CSV table of C-alpha atoms in Angstrom, one decimal:
chain,number,residue,atom,x,y,z
A,1,MET,CA,0.4,0.0,0.2
A,2,PRO,CA,1.5,3.6,-0.7
A,3,ASP,CA,2.7,5.9,2.0
A,4,LYS,CA,-0.5,8.0,2.1
A,5,CYS,CA,-3.0,5.5,1.8
A,6,ARG,CA,-0.7,4.2,5.4
A,7,THR,CA,-2.8,5.9,8.0
A,8,GLY,CA,-1.9,4.1,11.4
A,9,PRO,CA,-4.3,0.6,12.9
A,10,VAL,CA,-7.5,0.4,12.5
A,11,ASP,CA,-9.5,-1.4,15.0
A,12,ARG,CA,-11.4,-3.5,12.4
A,13,GLY,CA,-14.5,-3.2,14.5
A,14,GLY,CA,-17.4,-1.0,14.3
A,15,ALA,CA,-16.2,2.7,14.1
A,16,GLY,CA,-12.9,1.4,12.6
A,17,TRP,CA,-13.6,-0.6,10.7
A,18,THR,CA,-16.6,1.6,9.0
A,19,LEU,CA,-12.6,4.2,8.8
A,20,ALA,CA,-11.1,1.1,7.0
A,21,VAL,CA,-13.5,1.1,4.1
A,22,ALA,CA,-13.6,4.8,3.4
A,23,VAL,CA,-9.4,4.3,3.3
A,24,LEU,CA,-9.9,1.8,1.0
A,25,ALA,CA,-12.0,3.7,-0.9
A,26,LEU,CA,-9.7,6.8,-0.9
A,27,CYS,CA,-7.4,4.9,-1.9
A,28,ALA,CA,-9.1,4.3,-5.3
A,29,PHE,CA,-7.4,8.1,-5.8
A,30,PRO,CA,-3.6,9.2,-5.9
A,31,ALA,CA,-2.6,11.8,-3.6
A,32,VAL,CA,-2.1,15.4,-4.5
A,33,GLU,CA,0.9,17.3,-3.6
A,34,ALA,CA,0.7,20.6,-4.9
A,35,ASP,CA,0.9,23.9,-3.4
A,36,ASP,CA,-2.8,25.0,-3.9
A,37,CYS,CA,-3.8,22.4,-2.0
A,38,PRO,CA,-6.4,23.7,0.9
A,39,ILE,CA,-3.4,22.6,3.4
A,40,GLU,CA,-1.1,24.3,6.1
A,41,ILE,CA,1.7,23.5,7.6
A,42,ASP,CA,3.1,25.3,11.0
A,43,PRO,CA,5.5,25.5,10.7
A,44,PRO,CA,6.6,23.8,8.0
A,45,ALA,CA,9.8,23.2,8.7
A,46,VAL,CA,11.6,22.2,11.6
A,47,VAL,CA,14.4,21.5,13.3
A,48,VAL,CA,14.7,19.0,16.3
A,49,LYS,CA,17.0,17.5,18.3
A,50,TYR,CA,17.4,13.1,18.1
A,51,GLY,CA,15.3,12.5,21.8
A,52,ASP,CA,13.6,15.6,22.0
A,53,PRO,CA,9.8,16.6,21.3
A,54,ILE,CA,8.3,17.7,18.4
A,55,SER,CA,5.3,19.0,17.4
A,56,VAL,CA,3.3,20.6,13.9
A,57,ASN,CA,-0.7,21.2,13.7
A,58,CYS,CA,-2.2,21.2,10.2
A,59,THR,CA,-4.6,23.0,9.6
A,60,VAL,CA,-7.4,22.3,6.3
A,61,PHE,CA,-9.4,25.5,4.8
A,62,THR,CA,-11.9,23.5,2.8
A,63,GLU,CA,-15.3,21.1,3.8
A,64,HIS,CA,-12.9,17.1,3.8
A,65,MET,CA,-14.4,13.7,4.3
A,66,GLY,CA,-11.8,12.8,6.9
A,67,MET,CA,-8.0,14.3,7.8
A,68,GLY,CA,-4.7,12.8,10.0
A,69,TRP,CA,-1.3,12.1,10.1
A,70,VAL,CA,1.1,10.2,8.2
A,71,ALA,CA,4.3,9.8,10.1
A,72,LYS,CA,6.8,6.3,11.7
A,73,GLN,CA,6.0,8.0,14.6
A,74,ASN,CA,2.7,8.7,16.3
A,75,PRO,CA,0.2,8.3,13.7
A,76,VAL,CA,-3.0,10.7,13.3
A,77,PRO,CA,-5.6,8.3,12.0
A,78,ASN,CA,-8.1,9.5,9.2
A,79,GLN,CA,-10.3,12.5,11.3
A,80,GLN,CA,-14.1,13.6,10.4
A,81,GLY,CA,-15.6,16.7,11.6
A,82,VAL,CA,-11.8,18.8,12.4
A,83,GLN,CA,-10.0,21.5,10.9
A,84,SER,CA,-7.3,21.3,12.6
A,85,LEU,CA,-4.7,18.4,13.3
A,86,LEU,CA,-1.4,18.4,15.9
A,87,TRP,CA,1.0,16.2,15.3
A,88,THR,CA,2.5,15.4,18.0
A,89,VAL,CA,6.0,13.6,19.5
A,90,GLU,CA,7.4,14.2,23.2
A,91,ASN,CA,11.0,11.5,22.3
A,92,LEU,CA,11.4,11.7,18.5
A,93,THR,CA,14.4,8.6,18.0
A,94,VAL,CA,12.9,8.6,14.3
A,95,TRP,CA,16.2,10.0,12.4
A,96,ASP,CA,14.3,10.3,8.6
A,97,ILE,CA,10.8,10.7,10.0
A,98,ASN,CA,8.7,12.4,7.3
A,99,PRO,CA,5.4,13.4,8.7
A,100,GLN,CA,2.8,13.9,6.0
A,101,CYS,CA,-0.8,15.9,6.5
A,102,PHE,CA,-3.4,14.6,4.7
A,103,ALA,CA,-7.0,15.6,3.6
A,104,ASN,CA,-9.8,13.0,1.7
A,105,PHE,CA,-12.6,15.5,-0.3
A,106,LYS,CA,-15.6,13.6,-2.8
A,107,ARG,CA,-14.6,13.0,-6.6
A,108,VAL,CA,-10.7,15.1,-6.2
A,109,PRO,CA,-7.5,13.5,-5.0
A,110,GLN,CA,-6.3,12.7,-1.4
A,111,CYS,CA,-3.7,16.3,-0.5
A,112,LEU,CA,-0.9,15.8,1.2
A,113,LYS,CA,2.0,18.3,2.1
A,114,LYS,CA,4.7,17.3,3.2
A,115,VAL,CA,7.1,18.6,6.3
A,116,SER,CA,10.5,19.6,6.1
A,117,VAL,CA,11.6,18.1,9.7
A,118,THR,CA,15.6,18.3,10.3
A,119,VAL,CA,16.7,15.3,12.9
A,120,TYR,CA,20.0,16.3,14.4
A,121,LYS,CA,22.8,14.8,17.0
A,122,THR,CA,25.5,17.1,18.4
A,123,PRO,CA,28.9,14.5,18.2
A,124,ASP,CA,29.7,12.5,21.3
A,125,SER,CA,33.7,13.2,21.5
A,126,VAL,CA,35.4,15.5,19.2
A,127,SER,CA,39.6,15.4,19.8
A,128,ILE,CA,42.6,16.1,18.2
A,129,SER,CA,45.6,14.7,17.1
A,130,SER,CA,48.1,13.8,15.3
A,131,GLU,CA,49.6,11.4,12.9
A,132,ASN,CA,51.9,9.5,14.7
A,133,HIS,CA,50.0,10.2,17.8
A,134,THR,CA,52.5,12.3,20.1
A,135,SER,CA,52.6,15.9,20.7
A,136,SER,CA,55.9,16.7,19.3
A,137,LEU,CA,56.7,18.3,16.1
A,138,VAL,CA,60.4,18.5,13.8
A,139,GLU,CA,60.7,22.5,12.7
A,140,ARG,CA,60.8,22.7,9.0
A,141,ARG,CA,58.9,18.9,8.4
A,142,GLN,CA,55.1,18.1,6.4
A,143,HIS,CA,53.1,17.0,9.8
A,144,ARG,CA,49.8,15.9,9.9
A,145,LEU,CA,47.2,16.6,12.4
A,146,VAL,CA,43.4,14.7,12.9
A,147,CYS,CA,40.4,16.2,13.8
A,148,GLU,CA,37.9,13.1,14.9
A,149,VAL,CA,34.3,13.7,15.2
A,150,GLN,CA,32.0,11.1,16.3
A,151,ASN,CA,28.4,9.9,16.4
A,152,VAL,CA,27.1,13.1,13.9
A,153,ALA,CA,24.1,13.9,12.5
A,154,PRO,CA,23.4,15.2,9.5
A,155,ILE,CA,26.2,15.5,7.9
A,156,GLN,CA,25.3,17.4,5.3
A,157,ASN,CA,25.0,20.4,7.6
A,158,LEU,CA,28.4,19.1,9.7
A,159,MET,CA,31.5,21.8,9.9
A,160,VAL,CA,35.0,21.3,11.7
A,161,LYS,CA,36.8,24.5,11.9
A,162,TRP,CA,40.2,24.4,13.1
A,163,TYR,CA,41.6,26.5,14.7
A,164,LYS,CA,45.6,27.9,15.8
A,165,GLY,CA,45.5,29.6,19.2
A,166,ILE,CA,42.6,32.0,18.3
A,167,GLU,CA,41.9,32.3,14.8
A,168,VAL,CA,40.3,29.8,12.2
A,169,VAL,CA,42.7,28.0,10.2
A,170,ASN,CA,41.2,25.8,7.9
A,171,ILE,CA,37.5,24.5,6.8
A,172,THR,CA,36.2,21.6,6.1
A,173,LEU,CA,32.3,20.3,5.0
A,174,TYR,CA,31.0,17.5,4.3
A,175,SER,CA,28.5,15.6,2.0
A,176,GLY,CA,26.2,13.0,2.1
A,177,GLU,CA,22.4,12.8,1.7
A,178,SER,CA,22.4,10.2,5.6
A,179,LYS,CA,20.5,11.3,7.7
A,180,THR,CA,22.0,8.5,10.8
A,181,PRO,CA,25.0,9.3,12.3
A,182,VAL,CA,28.2,8.5,11.4
A,183,ASN,CA,31.7,8.7,12.6
A,184,VAL,CA,33.4,10.7,9.8
A,185,SER,CA,37.8,13.0,10.2
A,186,SER,CA,38.9,16.1,9.4
A,187,THR,CA,42.8,16.8,8.3
A,188,PHE,CA,45.9,19.2,8.5
A,189,LEU,CA,49.5,19.6,7.5
A,190,ILE,CA,51.0,22.6,9.0
A,191,THR,CA,54.9,23.1,8.6
A,192,PRO,CA,55.7,24.0,12.4
A,193,ASN,CA,58.3,26.4,12.6
A,194,ARG,CA,60.5,27.2,15.6
A,195,THR,CA,58.4,29.6,17.1
A,196,ASP,CA,55.3,27.5,16.2
A,197,ASP,CA,56.9,25.5,20.6
A,198,GLY,CA,54.2,25.6,22.5
A,199,THR,CA,51.4,26.2,20.7
A,200,GLN,CA,47.5,25.0,20.6
A,201,TYR,CA,45.2,23.6,17.2
A,202,LYS,CA,41.8,22.6,18.2
A,203,CYS,CA,38.4,21.5,15.7
A,204,VAL,CA,34.8,22.0,16.4
A,205,ALA,CA,32.2,20.9,15.2
A,206,GLU,CA,29.3,22.6,14.0
A,207,LEU,CA,25.6,22.0,13.0
A,208,HIS,CA,24.6,24.8,10.5
A,209,LEU,CA,21.1,23.8,10.7
A,210,GLY,CA,19.9,26.6,9.1
A,211,PRO,CA,17.4,29.6,10.2
A,212,GLU,CA,14.9,26.9,11.9
A,213,GLY,CA,17.8,25.6,14.1
A,214,PRO,CA,19.8,27.1,16.6
A,215,GLN,CA,21.7,30.0,16.9
A,216,PRO,CA,24.7,29.9,17.0
A,217,PRO,CA,25.2,26.6,15.3
A,218,PRO,CA,25.6,23.3,18.1
A,219,ALA,CA,29.2,23.1,18.4
A,220,VAL,CA,31.3,20.5,20.6
A,221,GLU,CA,35.5,21.1,20.6
A,222,SER,CA,38.0,18.8,21.6
A,223,GLU,CA,40.5,19.3,23.8
A,224,PRO,CA,43.4,22.4,23.2
A,225,PHE,CA,46.0,20.1,21.6
A,226,ARG,CA,49.6,22.0,22.5
A,227,VAL,CA,53.0,21.2,20.3
A,228,THR,CA,56.2,20.8,21.3
A,229,VAL,CA,58.1,21.6,18.3
A,230,HIS,CA,61.6,20.7,17.8
A,231,TYR,CA,64.9,22.0,16.8
A,232,ALA,CA,68.5,22.5,16.1
A,233,PRO,CA,70.5,24.2,18.3
A,234,SER,CA,70.8,27.9,17.0
A,235,LEU,CA,73.6,30.0,18.9
A,236,ILE,CA,72.7,33.4,20.3
A,237,SER,CA,75.0,35.2,18.9
A,238,SER,CA,77.9,35.4,16.1
A,239,SER,CA,79.8,32.0,16.4
A,240,SER,CA,83.5,33.4,16.1
A,241,GLU,CA,84.9,35.8,19.2
A,242,VAL,CA,88.6,36.8,19.1
A,243,MET,CA,89.5,38.0,22.6
A,244,GLU,CA,92.4,40.3,24.2
A,245,VAL,CA,93.2,40.4,27.4
A,246,ARG,CA,96.2,40.9,29.6
A,247,LYS,CA,97.1,38.7,32.7
A,248,GLY,CA,95.0,39.0,35.7
A,249,GLU,CA,92.1,39.6,33.4
A,250,LYS,CA,88.7,37.9,33.9
A,251,VAL,CA,87.4,36.4,30.6
A,252,THR,CA,83.8,35.1,29.8
A,253,LEU,CA,82.6,32.3,27.6
A,254,ASN,CA,79.9,32.3,25.8
A,255,CYS,CA,78.6,29.2,24.0
A,256,THR,CA,74.7,29.8,24.6
A,257,ALA,CA,72.9,28.5,21.9
A,258,GLN,CA,68.1,28.2,21.7
A,259,GLY,CA,67.0,24.8,20.7
A,260,ASN,CA,64.7,21.8,21.3
A,261,PRO,CA,65.5,19.2,23.4
A,262,PRO,CA,68.3,21.9,24.7
A,263,PRO,CA,71.7,21.5,23.3
A,264,VAL,CA,74.2,19.3,25.5
A,265,TYR,CA,78.0,21.7,25.6
A,266,SER,CA,81.7,20.2,24.6
A,267,TRP,CA,84.9,22.2,24.9
A,268,ASN,CA,87.8,21.5,23.6
A,269,THR,CA,91.2,23.8,22.8
A,270,SER,CA,93.5,23.8,19.7
A,271,HIS,CA,95.7,21.5,21.3
A,272,LEU,CA,93.0,19.5,20.4
A,273,GLN,CA,92.6,19.3,24.2
A,274,LYS,CA,88.8,17.7,25.6
A,275,MET,CA,87.6,20.9,29.0
A,276,ASP,CA,85.9,18.6,30.2
A,277,TRP,CA,83.0,21.2,31.0
A,278,ASN,CA,79.1,20.8,30.3
A,279,LYS,CA,78.2,24.1,30.1
A,280,SER,CA,77.5,27.1,27.5
A,281,VAL,CA,79.2,29.9,29.9
A,282,PHE,CA,82.1,30.6,31.9
A,283,THR,CA,84.3,33.0,33.5
A,284,PHE,CA,88.1,32.7,33.9
A,285,SER,CA,90.5,34.6,35.9
A,286,PHE,CA,93.2,33.6,33.9
A,287,LEU,CA,93.0,32.1,30.5
A,288,ALA,CA,95.7,30.8,28.7
A,289,PRO,CA,96.0,32.2,25.0
A,290,ALA,CA,95.1,29.7,22.7
A,291,THR,CA,91.8,29.0,20.2
A,292,TYR,CA,88.8,26.8,22.2
A,293,THR,CA,86.1,25.7,20.8
A,294,CYS,CA,82.8,25.2,22.1
A,295,THR,CA,79.8,22.6,19.6
A,296,ALA,CA,75.7,23.1,21.0
A,297,ASP,CA,74.2,20.1,19.4
A,298,ASN,CA,71.4,18.3,19.9
A,299,TYR,CA,69.7,14.5,17.6
A,300,LEU,CA,68.6,17.7,15.1
A,301,GLY,CA,71.5,18.8,14.7
A,302,PHE,CA,74.6,21.0,16.2
A,303,GLU,CA,76.7,24.3,15.9
A,304,SER,CA,79.9,25.4,17.2
A,305,LYS,CA,81.3,28.3,18.1
A,306,HIS,CA,85.0,29.8,18.3
A,307,PHE,CA,86.8,31.3,20.7
A,308,THR,CA,90.1,32.9,20.3
A,309,ILE,CA,92.3,34.5,23.3
A,310,GLN,CA,94.8,35.9,22.7
A,311,GLU,CA,97.2,38.3,24.8
A,312,LYS,CA,96.5,42.1,24.3
A,313,PRO,CA,100.0,43.9,23.2
A,314,GLY,CA,102.0,46.0,25.4
A,315,SER,CA,101.0,43.9,28.4
A,316,LEU,CA,103.9,43.2,30.7
A,317,ASN,CA,104.6,40.4,32.2
A,318,THR,CA,104.2,40.0,35.6
A,319,THR,CA,107.8,38.0,36.2
A,320,TRP,CA,109.1,41.4,33.8
A,321,ILE,CA,107.6,43.7,36.1
A,322,VAL,CA,108.9,41.7,39.5
A,323,ILE,CA,112.3,41.8,38.4
A,324,ILE,CA,112.9,45.7,36.9
A,325,THR,CA,111.3,46.7,40.1
A,326,VAL,CA,113.7,44.6,42.4
A,327,ALA,CA,116.1,45.9,40.0
A,328,VAL,CA,115.6,49.7,39.8
A,329,PHE,CA,115.6,49.1,44.3
A,330,LEU,CA,118.8,47.4,44.1
A,331,ALA,CA,120.4,50.2,41.6
A,332,VAL,CA,119.3,53.2,43.9
A,333,VAL,CA,120.4,50.9,46.8
A,334,LEU,CA,123.8,50.7,45.0
A,335,ILE,CA,124.0,54.6,44.5
A,336,VAL,CA,122.2,56.0,47.6
A,337,SER,CA,125.0,53.2,50.1
A,338,CYS,CA,128.4,54.9,47.3
A,339,CYS,CA,127.0,58.3,48.0
A,340,ILE,CA,126.9,57.4,52.2
A,341,TYR,CA,130.5,55.9,51.5
A,342,LYS,CA,132.2,59.3,49.8
A,343,PHE,CA,130.2,61.5,52.2
A,344,LYS,CA,132.6,59.5,55.4
A,345,GLY,CA,135.5,59.1,52.6
């Protein structure tokens, strides 16, 4: 039997049997779905959340032999003597509900008016991860982030937005005709640099259900996904320094480099002697003239810095200063002694 004849369960006794006969007779006429049907639906389009109540009123403006509702949940059988008939469901649990109000007239086809019903469901969960299931990414390499949206309907009304901080950086739309919940995913390719270290990404699943739908659109967002960007060490100053110092003058060697993971430091001299130093900055009260090389490295690369220590031109050796001082002192003593000797003689 075509849909237009499905007016709900019919009791085959008494008035119910009469109704059944009337319906069978009406089925001999093809149903008409036309704009000029004397039927008004209010509201003509409904957006309802799965499991919520719904109510639509049907009004017939001319004399009729009966009216009712065809629906997969709570159908209303043919009723006479009424001009308006309400179709109500307290807990909508049918995805493709497709309700239709019908009216029967003498010697004319049955009239049908459909109601546009969109049944929606927000996602059970929205989550974001990287393709390799780690938040540690490598600088200048392409990485794929994946947003998983679980159990959402209808998919053709779904929009997934990607955020970097507070900025929308990507939008994914979906096509299809499915009215039941599905699982979907959205991917976003990024090539991070070191300034992206600590940046938070998130994805938001929104259902854009038109003017009849809730405003703002229902949305479920993921937990923030904080990325850690690994990059090779980079010196914060030039890769070589020439330093002229006097004996006893303090000397500071600064080999600080930025890297992630933090770099490990090693030192050696121009005599190929490896120094037992493991820091980036050292201050010395005395440092012999030589070339000192510092290397900062992690698993992605390394940077080296060379310090050339030279004795400052014109500086006097401490030993010679002492010798000259003693010589001058002895000369003075000798001269004074000679003068005294001559004076006594």
